[in-house]
Amino acid sequence: MTAMTSVARPPALIPADPSLASFGHDTWWLIALKVVAIFAFLMITTLMTIWAERRVIGRMQSRPGPNRAGKFGLLQSLMDGLKLPLKEDIIPRGVDRVLFVIAPAIAVIPAFISFAIIPFGPEVSIFHHHTPLQLADLPVAVLLVLAMSSMAVYGIVLAGWASASPYSLLGGLRSSAQVISYEIAMGLSFVPVFLYAGSLSTTAIVQAQAHGNALHVAGVTLHYPSWFAILLLPSFVIYVITMVGETNRLPFDLPEGEGELVGGFHTEYSSLKFALFYLAEYINLITVSGLAATLFLGGWRAAWPLTVWSGANSGWWPVLWFLAKVFLFLFFFIWLRGSLPRIRYDQLMKLGWKVLIPGALAWTLIVATMRVWRRDGGSVAVYVVAGAIVAVLLLLVWTWDLSAARAAAAGAGGDDDDAGGGPAAGQPAAGQPSASQPAAGRTAGRPVATAAAFPLPPMDLPHYHGVGVDAGVGAGLAAGPPPGRPSAVSAGPATVADTAREVTGG
């Protein structure tokens, strides 16, 4: 019964910062109040993020965005949220009904659970009960987020499998490969933070960024900032890239593509089930943004020069600083979507496996070596020089790999035009049509893709240009027009335009 009893402690006994010992003393109604507050925060922030995304991208693309429902269109997201559950819920024939129904729940529930370990602020008084502004904390709290992100991908995979659709299945497989690849790099980007903070608890990580540290180089004492985003800049950059891949957002939204997979894993979903997938995506955005603020931007602690004010990190003010950092990351997601195009899938995998994971591994080794060196009383200058050398070597290796890939692509494009084996100038190769007789897969103004390059689909169907229908011209003219339809040609030989009009039904 001790763990369920809340003790009203006098202000003199309130700790300056919460710790793991601050949890486990709340009453049931206080825990329920925190759960409802986090749920309401995630839902309201999701609605505001959708509205902001549509307004900001509309501004970037010179269009108004939502401006009808409510002032400045603020109620548009709410109206869409009320409309989706009222639409017809269609379950296609031949699907696995059980998996088809539970897949959206598997995707959205881990997104809610992950936010339980994110601290909003210090210990405050709620109805005369002192409690930290955080639902729960664990000695391995950050691992909970990684575990929940791994569970959420099961909802996407099961949605693709249960839909009995090739588009949905390919979208689910893409998502599983993408999340696995980028989750490895994300976990490795956390390791330097754990080494510096000495804990996996989010409360301890925020506390570790409370004050700057002294750096002694060549007899000069310097003070480097306390935020891990500056102290561990490579980890921060890797995490920012991987959190975009984890949430399947542009330019990494390969599990869904309008050109090849339609909606991807949720192509066959409608009504409330589709709304749950949509909700899970935006809650994941808020979760990874809150985690980035906690691990790398000092959490709920104020930034300089706000720290000059003595009360900046006490009371309810830290909630404002935390929300400002979260909204900054959400705007970053919106800015990416409005600025960058979707990349190819092979580029996505190459970035994860050949750049992010090796870079995160090398940086983790550098940080671990530094910590051991400092613990044993070694000089920091030696480590800084060694780290710079390793960074230069990694940059050279990456540059060499990039140049080799470009040379290979250029060589593949020029193999067919070698002087020894190519066709004579102006003559088509064997089995290939000439410029005057275009083939079915050739598009005007576009070269034919080589075997080593990626295939380029035609922009439109060849018979729109009268290709491949010359043999049927005579038969079509002899048979005459269909009943009730005037003749496309009156007299004389048939032209390509007439043939194309007959084939397409124009």
Short mmCIF file of C-alpha atoms in Angstrom, two decimals:
data_model
loop_
_atom_site.label_atom_id
_atom_site.label_comp_id
_atom_site.label_asym_id
_atom_site.label_seq_id
_atom_site.Cartn_x
_atom_site.Cartn_y
_atom_site.Cartn_z
CA MET A 1 0.00 0.00 0.00
CA THR A 2 2.99 2.28 0.36
CA ALA A 3 3.49 2.56 -3.39
CA MET A 4 -0.12 3.72 -3.86
CA THR A 5 -0.07 6.42 -1.20
CA SER A 6 0.76 10.01 -2.09
CA VAL A 7 2.54 12.00 0.60
CA ALA A 8 2.20 15.78 0.65
CA ARG A 9 5.75 16.86 1.41
CA PRO A 10 6.62 20.36 2.57
CA PRO A 11 8.38 22.60 0.04
CA ALA A 12 11.69 22.30 1.90
CA LEU A 13 11.76 18.56 1.24
CA ILE A 14 10.94 18.80 -2.46
CA PRO A 15 14.00 17.70 -4.47
CA ALA A 16 15.45 20.20 -6.94
CA ASP A 17 15.08 17.72 -9.81
CA PRO A 18 13.08 14.51 -10.10
CA SER A 19 14.86 11.17 -10.13
CA LEU A 20 13.90 7.51 -10.30
CA ALA A 21 13.07 7.64 -6.60
CA SER A 22 10.39 10.27 -7.34
CA PHE A 23 8.17 7.72 -9.12
CA GLY A 24 5.90 5.08 -7.63
CA HIS A 25 4.32 7.28 -4.94
CA ASP A 26 1.31 8.68 -6.82
CA THR A 27 -2.28 7.78 -6.04
CA TRP A 28 -4.49 6.10 -8.63
CA TRP A 29 -6.39 9.27 -9.50
CA LEU A 30 -3.15 11.19 -10.07
CA ILE A 31 -1.88 8.45 -12.40
CA ALA A 32 -5.22 8.49 -14.25
CA LEU A 33 -5.01 12.27 -14.53
CA LYS A 34 -1.56 12.02 -16.12
CA VAL A 35 -2.76 9.36 -18.57
CA VAL A 36 -5.72 11.50 -19.64
CA ALA A 37 -3.50 14.59 -19.92
CA ILE A 38 -0.97 12.78 -22.15
CA PHE A 39 -3.75 11.32 -24.31
CA ALA A 40 -5.38 14.73 -24.71
CA PHE A 41 -2.03 16.34 -25.48
CA LEU A 42 -1.25 13.82 -28.21
CA MET A 43 -4.69 14.11 -29.80
CA ILE A 44 -4.77 17.93 -29.75
CA THR A 45 -1.18 18.19 -30.97
CA THR A 46 -2.00 15.77 -33.81
CA LEU A 47 -4.91 17.95 -34.92
CA MET A 48 -2.80 21.09 -34.74
CA THR A 49 0.12 19.43 -36.56
CA ILE A 50 -2.12 18.34 -39.45
CA TRP A 51 -3.55 21.86 -39.70
CA ALA A 52 -0.10 23.45 -39.51
CA GLU A 53 1.26 21.05 -42.12
CA ARG A 54 -1.48 21.90 -44.59
CA ARG A 55 -1.15 25.64 -43.95
CA VAL A 56 2.65 25.77 -44.09
CA ILE A 57 2.95 23.60 -47.21
CA GLY A 58 0.16 25.64 -48.80
CA ARG A 59 2.16 28.77 -48.07
CA MET A 60 5.29 27.18 -49.56
CA GLN A 61 3.33 26.22 -52.70
CA SER A 62 1.48 29.55 -53.09
CA ARG A 63 -1.99 28.23 -52.21
CA PRO A 64 -4.22 29.04 -49.23
CA GLY A 65 -4.59 25.68 -47.48
CA PRO A 66 -7.57 25.05 -45.17
CA ASN A 67 -9.39 28.34 -44.50
CA ARG A 68 -13.11 27.50 -44.29
CA ALA A 69 -13.80 25.48 -41.13
CA GLY A 70 -13.28 27.85 -38.21
CA LYS A 71 -10.97 30.83 -37.93
CA PHE A 72 -8.00 30.30 -40.28
CA GLY A 73 -9.31 26.77 -40.89
CA LEU A 74 -8.39 25.65 -37.36
CA LEU A 75 -11.34 23.26 -37.18
CA GLN A 76 -10.56 21.53 -40.48
CA SER A 77 -8.55 18.71 -38.87
CA LEU A 78 -11.31 18.16 -36.30
CA MET A 79 -13.94 17.97 -39.04
CA ASP A 80 -11.83 15.46 -40.97
CA GLY A 81 -11.37 13.41 -37.79
CA LEU A 82 -15.14 13.30 -37.26
CA LYS A 83 -15.81 12.50 -40.92
CA LEU A 84 -13.48 9.51 -41.27
CA PRO A 85 -15.23 7.19 -38.73
CA LEU A 86 -18.59 7.99 -40.35
CA LYS A 87 -17.48 6.76 -43.77
CA GLU A 88 -18.35 3.26 -44.98
CA ASP A 89 -16.06 0.63 -43.50
CA ILE A 90 -15.13 -1.65 -46.40
CA ILE A 91 -13.45 -5.02 -45.83
CA PRO A 92 -12.46 -6.60 -49.17
CA ARG A 93 -13.26 -10.22 -49.89
CA GLY A 94 -10.45 -12.72 -49.42
CA VAL A 95 -8.63 -10.84 -46.66
CA ASP A 96 -7.63 -12.30 -43.30
CA ARG A 97 -10.36 -10.56 -41.31
CA VAL A 98 -8.79 -11.00 -37.87
CA LEU A 99 -5.40 -9.59 -38.84
CA PHE A 100 -7.02 -6.99 -41.07
CA VAL A 101 -8.98 -5.60 -38.11
CA ILE A 102 -6.30 -5.71 -35.39
CA ALA A 103 -3.44 -4.36 -37.56
CA PRO A 104 -4.43 -0.67 -37.09
CA ALA A 105 -4.62 -1.17 -33.31
CA ILE A 106 -1.18 -2.78 -33.25
CA ALA A 107 0.18 0.25 -35.11
CA VAL A 108 -1.39 2.95 -32.93
CA ILE A 109 -1.17 1.52 -29.38
CA PRO A 110 2.68 1.43 -29.18
CA ALA A 111 2.71 5.05 -30.34
CA PHE A 112 0.71 6.08 -27.26
CA ILE A 113 2.75 3.93 -24.87
CA SER A 114 6.09 5.39 -26.00
CA PHE A 115 5.21 8.86 -24.73
CA ALA A 116 4.80 7.64 -21.15
CA ILE A 117 8.53 8.02 -20.38
CA ILE A 118 8.93 11.54 -21.83
CA PRO A 119 9.40 14.17 -19.07
CA PHE A 120 7.41 17.39 -19.48
CA GLY A 121 8.91 19.24 -16.53
CA PRO A 122 10.23 19.06 -12.97
CA GLU A 123 8.33 18.12 -9.85
CA VAL A 124 5.26 20.30 -9.30
CA SER A 125 2.28 20.46 -6.99
CA ILE A 126 -1.04 19.10 -8.33
CA PHE A 127 -3.90 19.47 -5.84
CA HIS A 128 -1.33 19.69 -3.02
CA HIS A 129 0.37 16.47 -4.13
CA HIS A 130 3.96 16.79 -5.33
CA THR A 131 4.65 14.72 -8.42
CA PRO A 132 7.00 14.88 -11.44
CA LEU A 133 5.52 15.97 -14.75
CA GLN A 134 6.10 12.53 -16.23
CA LEU A 135 3.90 9.46 -16.24
CA ALA A 136 6.61 6.85 -15.60
CA ASP A 137 10.34 6.33 -15.71
CA LEU A 138 12.50 3.22 -15.86
CA PRO A 139 16.21 2.48 -15.53
CA VAL A 140 16.03 1.49 -19.22
CA ALA A 141 13.34 3.95 -20.29
CA VAL A 142 14.81 4.76 -23.72
CA LEU A 143 14.80 1.07 -24.61
CA LEU A 144 11.02 1.15 -24.14
CA VAL A 145 10.73 3.56 -27.07
CA LEU A 146 12.87 1.30 -29.27
CA ALA A 147 10.79 -1.72 -28.26
CA MET A 148 7.53 0.08 -29.05
CA SER A 149 8.79 1.24 -32.43
CA SER A 150 9.70 -2.37 -33.22
CA MET A 151 6.21 -3.48 -32.23
CA ALA A 152 4.51 -0.80 -34.32
CA VAL A 153 6.01 -2.17 -37.54
CA TYR A 154 4.09 -5.41 -36.96
CA GLY A 155 0.88 -3.47 -37.51
CA ILE A 156 2.14 -2.25 -40.89
CA VAL A 157 3.42 -5.67 -41.95
CA LEU A 158 0.22 -7.42 -40.87
CA ALA A 159 -1.87 -4.80 -42.67
CA GLY A 160 0.00 -5.52 -45.90
CA TRP A 161 -0.18 -9.28 -45.45
CA ALA A 162 -3.85 -9.42 -44.44
CA SER A 163 -5.03 -7.15 -47.28
CA ALA A 164 -4.37 -9.84 -49.93
CA SER A 165 -3.15 -7.11 -52.27
CA PRO A 166 0.26 -6.98 -53.98
CA TYR A 167 0.49 -3.22 -53.42
CA SER A 168 -0.22 -3.54 -49.71
CA LEU A 169 2.13 -6.51 -49.33
CA LEU A 170 5.03 -4.70 -51.01
CA GLY A 171 4.37 -1.63 -48.87
CA GLY A 172 4.48 -3.72 -45.70
CA LEU A 173 7.71 -5.42 -46.75
CA ARG A 174 9.28 -2.09 -47.59
CA SER A 175 8.32 -0.71 -44.20
CA SER A 176 9.76 -3.67 -42.30
CA ALA A 177 13.10 -3.43 -44.13
CA GLN A 178 13.21 0.34 -43.68
CA VAL A 179 12.40 0.34 -39.96
CA ILE A 180 14.87 -2.45 -39.21
CA SER A 181 17.63 -0.66 -41.11
CA TYR A 182 17.10 2.73 -39.54
CA GLU A 183 16.34 1.43 -36.06
CA ILE A 184 19.87 -0.02 -35.88
CA ALA A 185 21.38 3.38 -36.62
CA MET A 186 18.97 5.05 -34.20
CA GLY A 187 19.94 2.71 -31.37
CA LEU A 188 23.63 3.29 -32.07
CA SER A 189 23.09 7.07 -31.99
CA PHE A 190 21.73 6.70 -28.43
CA VAL A 191 24.81 4.90 -27.10
CA PRO A 192 27.06 8.01 -26.80
CA VAL A 193 24.25 9.74 -24.90
CA PHE A 194 24.08 6.82 -22.48
CA LEU A 195 27.86 6.90 -22.03
CA TYR A 196 27.86 10.58 -21.13
CA ALA A 197 24.70 10.52 -18.99
CA GLY A 198 25.62 7.26 -17.24
CA SER A 199 22.01 6.07 -17.39
CA LEU A 200 19.20 5.05 -19.75
CA SER A 201 16.60 6.88 -17.66
CA THR A 202 15.13 9.93 -19.36
CA THR A 203 15.08 11.80 -16.06
CA ALA A 204 18.80 11.18 -15.54
CA ILE A 205 19.58 12.18 -19.13
CA VAL A 206 17.82 15.52 -18.68
CA GLN A 207 19.68 16.04 -15.40
CA ALA A 208 23.01 15.29 -17.13
CA GLN A 209 22.38 18.25 -19.45
CA ALA A 210 21.68 20.66 -16.63
CA HIS A 211 25.10 22.30 -16.45
CA GLY A 212 28.03 22.78 -18.79
CA ASN A 213 31.37 21.08 -18.29
CA ALA A 214 34.93 22.38 -18.25
CA LEU A 215 37.39 21.42 -20.98
CA HIS A 216 41.12 21.86 -20.41
CA VAL A 217 43.13 22.18 -23.64
CA ALA A 218 46.77 23.41 -23.70
CA GLY A 219 46.43 25.04 -20.30
CA VAL A 220 43.25 26.89 -21.26
CA THR A 221 39.94 26.11 -19.55
CA LEU A 222 36.95 26.15 -21.85
CA HIS A 223 33.31 25.51 -21.01
CA TYR A 224 31.39 23.50 -23.58
CA PRO A 225 27.58 23.53 -23.58
CA SER A 226 25.57 20.92 -21.76
CA TRP A 227 23.22 19.96 -24.60
CA PHE A 228 24.15 16.65 -26.17
CA ALA A 229 23.06 18.04 -29.57
CA ILE A 230 26.23 20.15 -29.52
CA LEU A 231 28.53 17.94 -27.48
CA LEU A 232 27.55 14.82 -29.48
CA LEU A 233 26.72 16.47 -32.79
CA PRO A 234 27.23 13.35 -35.00
CA SER A 235 24.80 11.39 -32.82
CA PHE A 236 22.26 14.18 -33.12
CA VAL A 237 22.57 14.33 -36.92
CA ILE A 238 22.24 10.55 -37.23
CA TYR A 239 19.19 10.53 -34.97
CA VAL A 240 17.48 13.32 -36.92
CA ILE A 241 17.92 11.36 -40.16
CA THR A 242 16.81 8.06 -38.65
CA MET A 243 13.73 9.54 -36.99
CA VAL A 244 12.52 10.62 -40.44
CA GLY A 245 13.04 7.07 -41.69
CA GLU A 246 11.38 5.54 -38.62
CA THR A 247 8.22 7.59 -39.11
CA ASN A 248 8.02 6.88 -42.89
CA ARG A 249 7.94 10.57 -43.75
CA LEU A 250 9.19 12.35 -46.85
CA PRO A 251 11.73 11.91 -48.30
CA PHE A 252 11.71 8.40 -46.77
CA ASP A 253 8.03 7.48 -47.17
CA LEU A 254 8.80 4.47 -49.39
CA PRO A 255 6.20 2.12 -47.80
CA GLU A 256 3.60 4.25 -49.59
CA GLY A 257 4.13 5.65 -53.07
CA GLU A 258 1.50 7.03 -55.41
CA GLY A 259 3.41 5.95 -58.51
CA GLU A 260 4.01 2.27 -57.74
CA LEU A 261 2.23 1.24 -54.52
CA VAL A 262 -0.77 3.62 -54.40
CA GLY A 263 -1.27 4.01 -50.63
CA GLY A 264 1.05 1.15 -49.77
CA PHE A 265 0.20 -0.95 -46.76
CA HIS A 266 -3.12 0.85 -46.08
CA THR A 267 -4.44 0.83 -49.67
CA GLU A 268 -7.38 -1.43 -48.76
CA TYR A 269 -8.29 0.39 -45.53
CA SER A 270 -11.07 2.92 -45.06
CA SER A 271 -13.09 4.66 -42.36
CA LEU A 272 -11.86 4.30 -38.77
CA LYS A 273 -9.14 1.76 -39.59
CA PHE A 274 -7.47 4.16 -42.01
CA ALA A 275 -7.85 6.95 -39.44
CA LEU A 276 -5.93 4.84 -36.90
CA PHE A 277 -2.98 4.45 -39.30
CA TYR A 278 -3.08 8.17 -39.98
CA LEU A 279 -3.19 8.89 -36.25
CA ALA A 280 -0.29 6.52 -35.53
CA GLU A 281 1.95 8.35 -38.02
CA TYR A 282 1.44 11.74 -36.40
CA ILE A 283 1.72 10.45 -32.84
CA ASN A 284 5.02 8.85 -33.82
CA LEU A 285 6.12 12.27 -35.08
CA ILE A 286 5.36 13.79 -31.68
CA THR A 287 7.07 10.93 -29.84
CA VAL A 288 10.34 11.08 -31.79
CA SER A 289 10.29 14.88 -31.47
CA GLY A 290 9.83 14.66 -27.71
CA LEU A 291 12.58 12.06 -27.49
CA ALA A 292 14.94 14.26 -29.52
CA ALA A 293 14.24 17.21 -27.20
CA THR A 294 14.83 15.00 -24.16
CA LEU A 295 18.03 13.31 -25.28
CA PHE A 296 19.74 16.10 -27.18
CA LEU A 297 18.20 19.50 -26.36
CA GLY A 298 18.13 19.42 -22.57
CA GLY A 299 14.55 18.19 -22.24
CA TRP A 300 12.32 20.61 -20.35
CA ARG A 301 15.24 22.81 -19.24
CA ALA A 302 15.38 26.33 -20.59
CA ALA A 303 18.05 27.43 -23.04
CA TRP A 304 20.36 30.35 -22.59
CA PRO A 305 19.64 33.28 -22.08
CA LEU A 306 16.45 32.16 -20.32
CA THR A 307 18.61 30.43 -17.73
CA VAL A 308 19.61 33.87 -16.43
CA TRP A 309 16.18 33.97 -14.79
CA SER A 310 16.33 31.91 -11.60
CA GLY A 311 12.80 30.59 -11.94
CA ALA A 312 13.12 29.42 -15.56
CA ASN A 313 13.54 25.74 -14.59
CA SER A 314 10.99 25.57 -11.77
CA GLY A 315 7.23 25.36 -11.59
CA TRP A 316 5.18 25.04 -14.77
CA TRP A 317 7.41 27.20 -16.98
CA PRO A 318 9.55 24.24 -18.16
CA VAL A 319 6.48 22.80 -19.90
CA LEU A 320 6.56 25.81 -22.22
CA TRP A 321 10.23 25.29 -23.08
CA PHE A 322 9.65 21.60 -23.75
CA LEU A 323 6.68 22.28 -26.05
CA ALA A 324 8.69 24.88 -27.96
CA LYS A 325 11.42 22.31 -28.69
CA VAL A 326 8.86 19.67 -29.74
CA PHE A 327 7.08 22.08 -32.08
CA LEU A 328 10.42 23.06 -33.59
CA PHE A 329 11.01 19.44 -34.62
CA LEU A 330 7.45 19.13 -35.93
CA PHE A 331 8.03 22.17 -38.13
CA PHE A 332 11.21 20.48 -39.34
CA PHE A 333 9.14 17.47 -40.49
CA ILE A 334 6.70 19.78 -42.28
CA TRP A 335 9.53 21.70 -43.94
CA LEU A 336 11.06 18.44 -45.22
CA ARG A 337 7.76 17.31 -46.72
CA GLY A 338 7.32 20.59 -48.55
CA SER A 339 10.90 20.75 -49.82
CA LEU A 340 12.31 17.32 -50.70
CA PRO A 341 11.13 14.70 -53.22
CA ARG A 342 10.86 10.99 -52.48
CA ILE A 343 14.14 9.15 -53.05
CA ARG A 344 14.60 5.72 -54.64
CA TYR A 345 14.40 2.66 -52.43
CA ASP A 346 17.95 1.56 -53.20
CA GLN A 347 19.18 5.01 -52.18
CA LEU A 348 17.27 4.69 -48.93
CA MET A 349 18.84 1.33 -48.09
CA LYS A 350 22.30 2.48 -49.15
CA LEU A 351 22.08 5.53 -46.87
CA GLY A 352 21.07 3.37 -43.92
CA TRP A 353 23.50 0.48 -44.30
CA LYS A 354 26.53 2.14 -45.91
CA VAL A 355 26.50 5.59 -44.28
CA LEU A 356 24.45 5.84 -41.09
CA ILE A 357 25.26 2.49 -39.45
CA PRO A 358 29.05 2.58 -40.11
CA GLY A 359 29.16 6.25 -39.10
CA ALA A 360 27.24 5.57 -35.88
CA LEU A 361 29.53 2.63 -35.06
CA ALA A 362 32.69 4.68 -35.64
CA TRP A 363 31.37 7.60 -33.59
CA THR A 364 30.37 5.28 -30.74
CA LEU A 365 33.88 3.82 -30.63
CA ILE A 366 35.36 7.32 -30.58
CA VAL A 367 33.14 8.41 -27.68
CA ALA A 368 33.80 5.21 -25.72
CA THR A 369 37.56 5.67 -26.18
CA MET A 370 37.27 9.25 -25.02
CA ARG A 371 35.38 8.29 -21.87
CA VAL A 372 37.97 5.65 -20.95
CA TRP A 373 40.80 8.07 -21.70
CA ARG A 374 39.29 10.76 -19.50
CA ARG A 375 38.60 8.31 -16.70
CA ASP A 376 42.22 7.20 -16.68
CA GLY A 377 43.47 10.79 -16.58
CA GLY A 378 44.54 11.10 -20.22
CA SER A 379 44.86 14.34 -22.13
CA VAL A 380 41.86 15.55 -24.08
CA ALA A 381 44.00 17.08 -26.81
CA VAL A 382 45.32 13.67 -27.86
CA TYR A 383 41.79 12.36 -28.17
CA VAL A 384 40.60 15.38 -30.16
CA VAL A 385 43.44 14.95 -32.68
CA ALA A 386 42.79 11.20 -32.97
CA GLY A 387 39.07 11.81 -33.44
CA ALA A 388 39.73 14.35 -36.18
CA ILE A 389 41.99 11.85 -37.99
CA VAL A 390 39.31 9.14 -37.80
CA ALA A 391 36.66 11.56 -39.04
CA VAL A 392 38.81 12.53 -42.03
CA LEU A 393 39.43 8.87 -42.86
CA LEU A 394 35.70 8.13 -42.74
CA LEU A 395 35.01 11.11 -44.98
CA LEU A 396 37.60 9.91 -47.48
CA VAL A 397 36.15 6.39 -47.51
CA TRP A 398 32.65 7.76 -48.07
CA THR A 399 33.86 10.07 -50.86
CA TRP A 400 35.69 7.20 -52.55
CA ASP A 401 32.59 4.99 -52.40
CA LEU A 402 30.44 7.78 -53.85
CA SER A 403 32.87 8.46 -56.69
CA ALA A 404 33.14 4.73 -57.46
CA ALA A 405 29.36 4.45 -57.68
CA ARG A 406 29.17 7.41 -60.04
CA ALA A 407 31.97 5.99 -62.21
CA ALA A 408 30.18 2.65 -62.38
CA ALA A 409 26.93 4.32 -63.41
CA ALA A 410 28.71 6.37 -66.08
CA GLY A 411 30.52 3.28 -67.38
CA ALA A 412 27.28 1.34 -67.62
CA GLY A 413 25.75 4.08 -69.73
CA GLY A 414 28.71 4.22 -72.13
CA ASP A 415 29.30 0.51 -72.65
CA ASP A 416 26.95 0.31 -75.62
CA ASP A 417 28.71 3.17 -77.45
CA ASP A 418 32.25 1.76 -77.47
CA ALA A 419 34.17 2.28 -80.70
CA GLY A 420 34.95 -1.42 -81.17
CA GLY A 421 31.56 -3.04 -80.70
CA GLY A 422 28.98 -0.35 -81.27
CA PRO A 423 26.93 0.09 -84.42
CA ALA A 424 27.96 2.46 -87.13
CA ALA A 425 27.01 6.08 -86.84
CA GLY A 426 23.41 6.66 -87.79
CA GLN A 427 22.56 2.94 -87.89
CA PRO A 428 20.37 1.25 -85.27
CA ALA A 429 21.67 -1.76 -83.38
CA ALA A 430 20.37 -5.24 -84.12
CA GLY A 431 16.88 -5.74 -82.76
CA GLN A 432 16.37 -2.03 -82.02
CA PRO A 433 14.07 0.29 -83.98
CA SER A 434 15.33 3.35 -85.71
CA ALA A 435 14.34 6.90 -84.84
CA SER A 436 11.82 6.94 -87.70
CA GLN A 437 10.11 3.76 -86.46
CA PRO A 438 9.74 4.08 -82.67
CA ALA A 439 9.12 0.90 -80.70
CA ALA A 440 6.37 0.25 -78.19
CA GLY A 441 8.54 0.97 -75.19
CA ARG A 442 10.15 4.11 -76.59
CA THR A 443 8.92 7.56 -75.62
CA ALA A 444 9.49 10.69 -77.63
CA GLY A 445 12.41 12.63 -76.24
CA ARG A 446 13.50 9.90 -73.79
CA PRO A 447 16.40 7.48 -74.31
CA VAL A 448 15.91 3.76 -73.96
CA ALA A 449 17.14 2.62 -70.54
CA THR A 450 20.14 0.31 -70.57
CA ALA A 451 20.19 -3.01 -68.74
CA ALA A 452 22.49 -1.66 -66.02
CA ALA A 453 20.38 1.46 -65.38
CA PHE A 454 17.02 1.59 -63.67
CA PRO A 455 14.09 1.00 -66.07
CA LEU A 456 12.22 4.11 -67.17
CA PRO A 457 8.51 3.48 -67.80
CA PRO A 458 6.90 5.22 -70.81
CA MET A 459 5.10 8.45 -70.10
CA ASP A 460 2.04 7.36 -72.11
CA LEU A 461 0.80 4.46 -74.22
CA PRO A 462 2.44 4.09 -77.65
CA HIS A 463 -0.79 3.69 -79.58
CA TYR A 464 -1.65 7.30 -78.78
CA HIS A 465 1.07 8.13 -81.32
CA GLY A 466 -0.22 5.60 -83.90
CA VAL A 467 2.56 3.08 -83.21
CA GLY A 468 1.94 -0.58 -83.99
CA VAL A 469 -1.50 -0.15 -85.58
CA ASP A 470 -0.54 0.37 -89.22
CA ALA A 471 -1.47 -3.21 -90.08
CA GLY A 472 -5.06 -2.72 -89.00
CA VAL A 473 -5.69 0.47 -90.93
CA GLY A 474 -6.99 -1.23 -94.05
CA ALA A 475 -9.23 -3.57 -92.13
CA GLY A 476 -10.63 -0.76 -90.07
CA LEU A 477 -11.39 1.37 -93.12
CA ALA A 478 -12.92 -1.57 -94.97
CA ALA A 479 -15.25 -2.41 -92.10
CA GLY A 480 -16.43 1.16 -91.80
CA PRO A 481 -17.35 3.08 -88.68
CA PRO A 482 -19.43 1.50 -85.90
CA PRO A 483 -23.23 1.88 -86.08
CA GLY A 484 -24.32 5.35 -85.05
CA ARG A 485 -20.85 6.83 -85.29
CA PRO A 486 -19.65 9.09 -88.12
CA SER A 487 -16.64 8.12 -90.13
CA ALA A 488 -13.31 9.43 -88.84
CA VAL A 489 -11.98 9.85 -92.38
CA SER A 490 -13.88 10.80 -95.49
CA ALA A 491 -11.65 9.74 -98.34
CA GLY A 492 -8.06 9.19 -99.29
CA PRO A 493 -5.33 7.22 -97.56
CA ALA A 494 -5.44 6.86 -93.75
CA THR A 495 -3.13 8.97 -91.69
CA VAL A 496 -1.48 8.31 -88.35
CA ALA A 497 -3.84 10.78 -86.68
CA ASP A 498 -6.88 8.93 -88.06
CA THR A 499 -5.50 5.58 -86.92
CA ALA A 500 -4.72 6.84 -83.45
CA ARG A 501 -8.21 8.30 -83.22
CA GLU A 502 -9.74 4.98 -84.15
CA VAL A 503 -7.61 3.00 -81.68
CA THR A 504 -8.13 5.25 -78.67
CA GLY A 505 -11.78 5.91 -79.32
CA GLY A 506 -11.16 9.65 -79.66
#
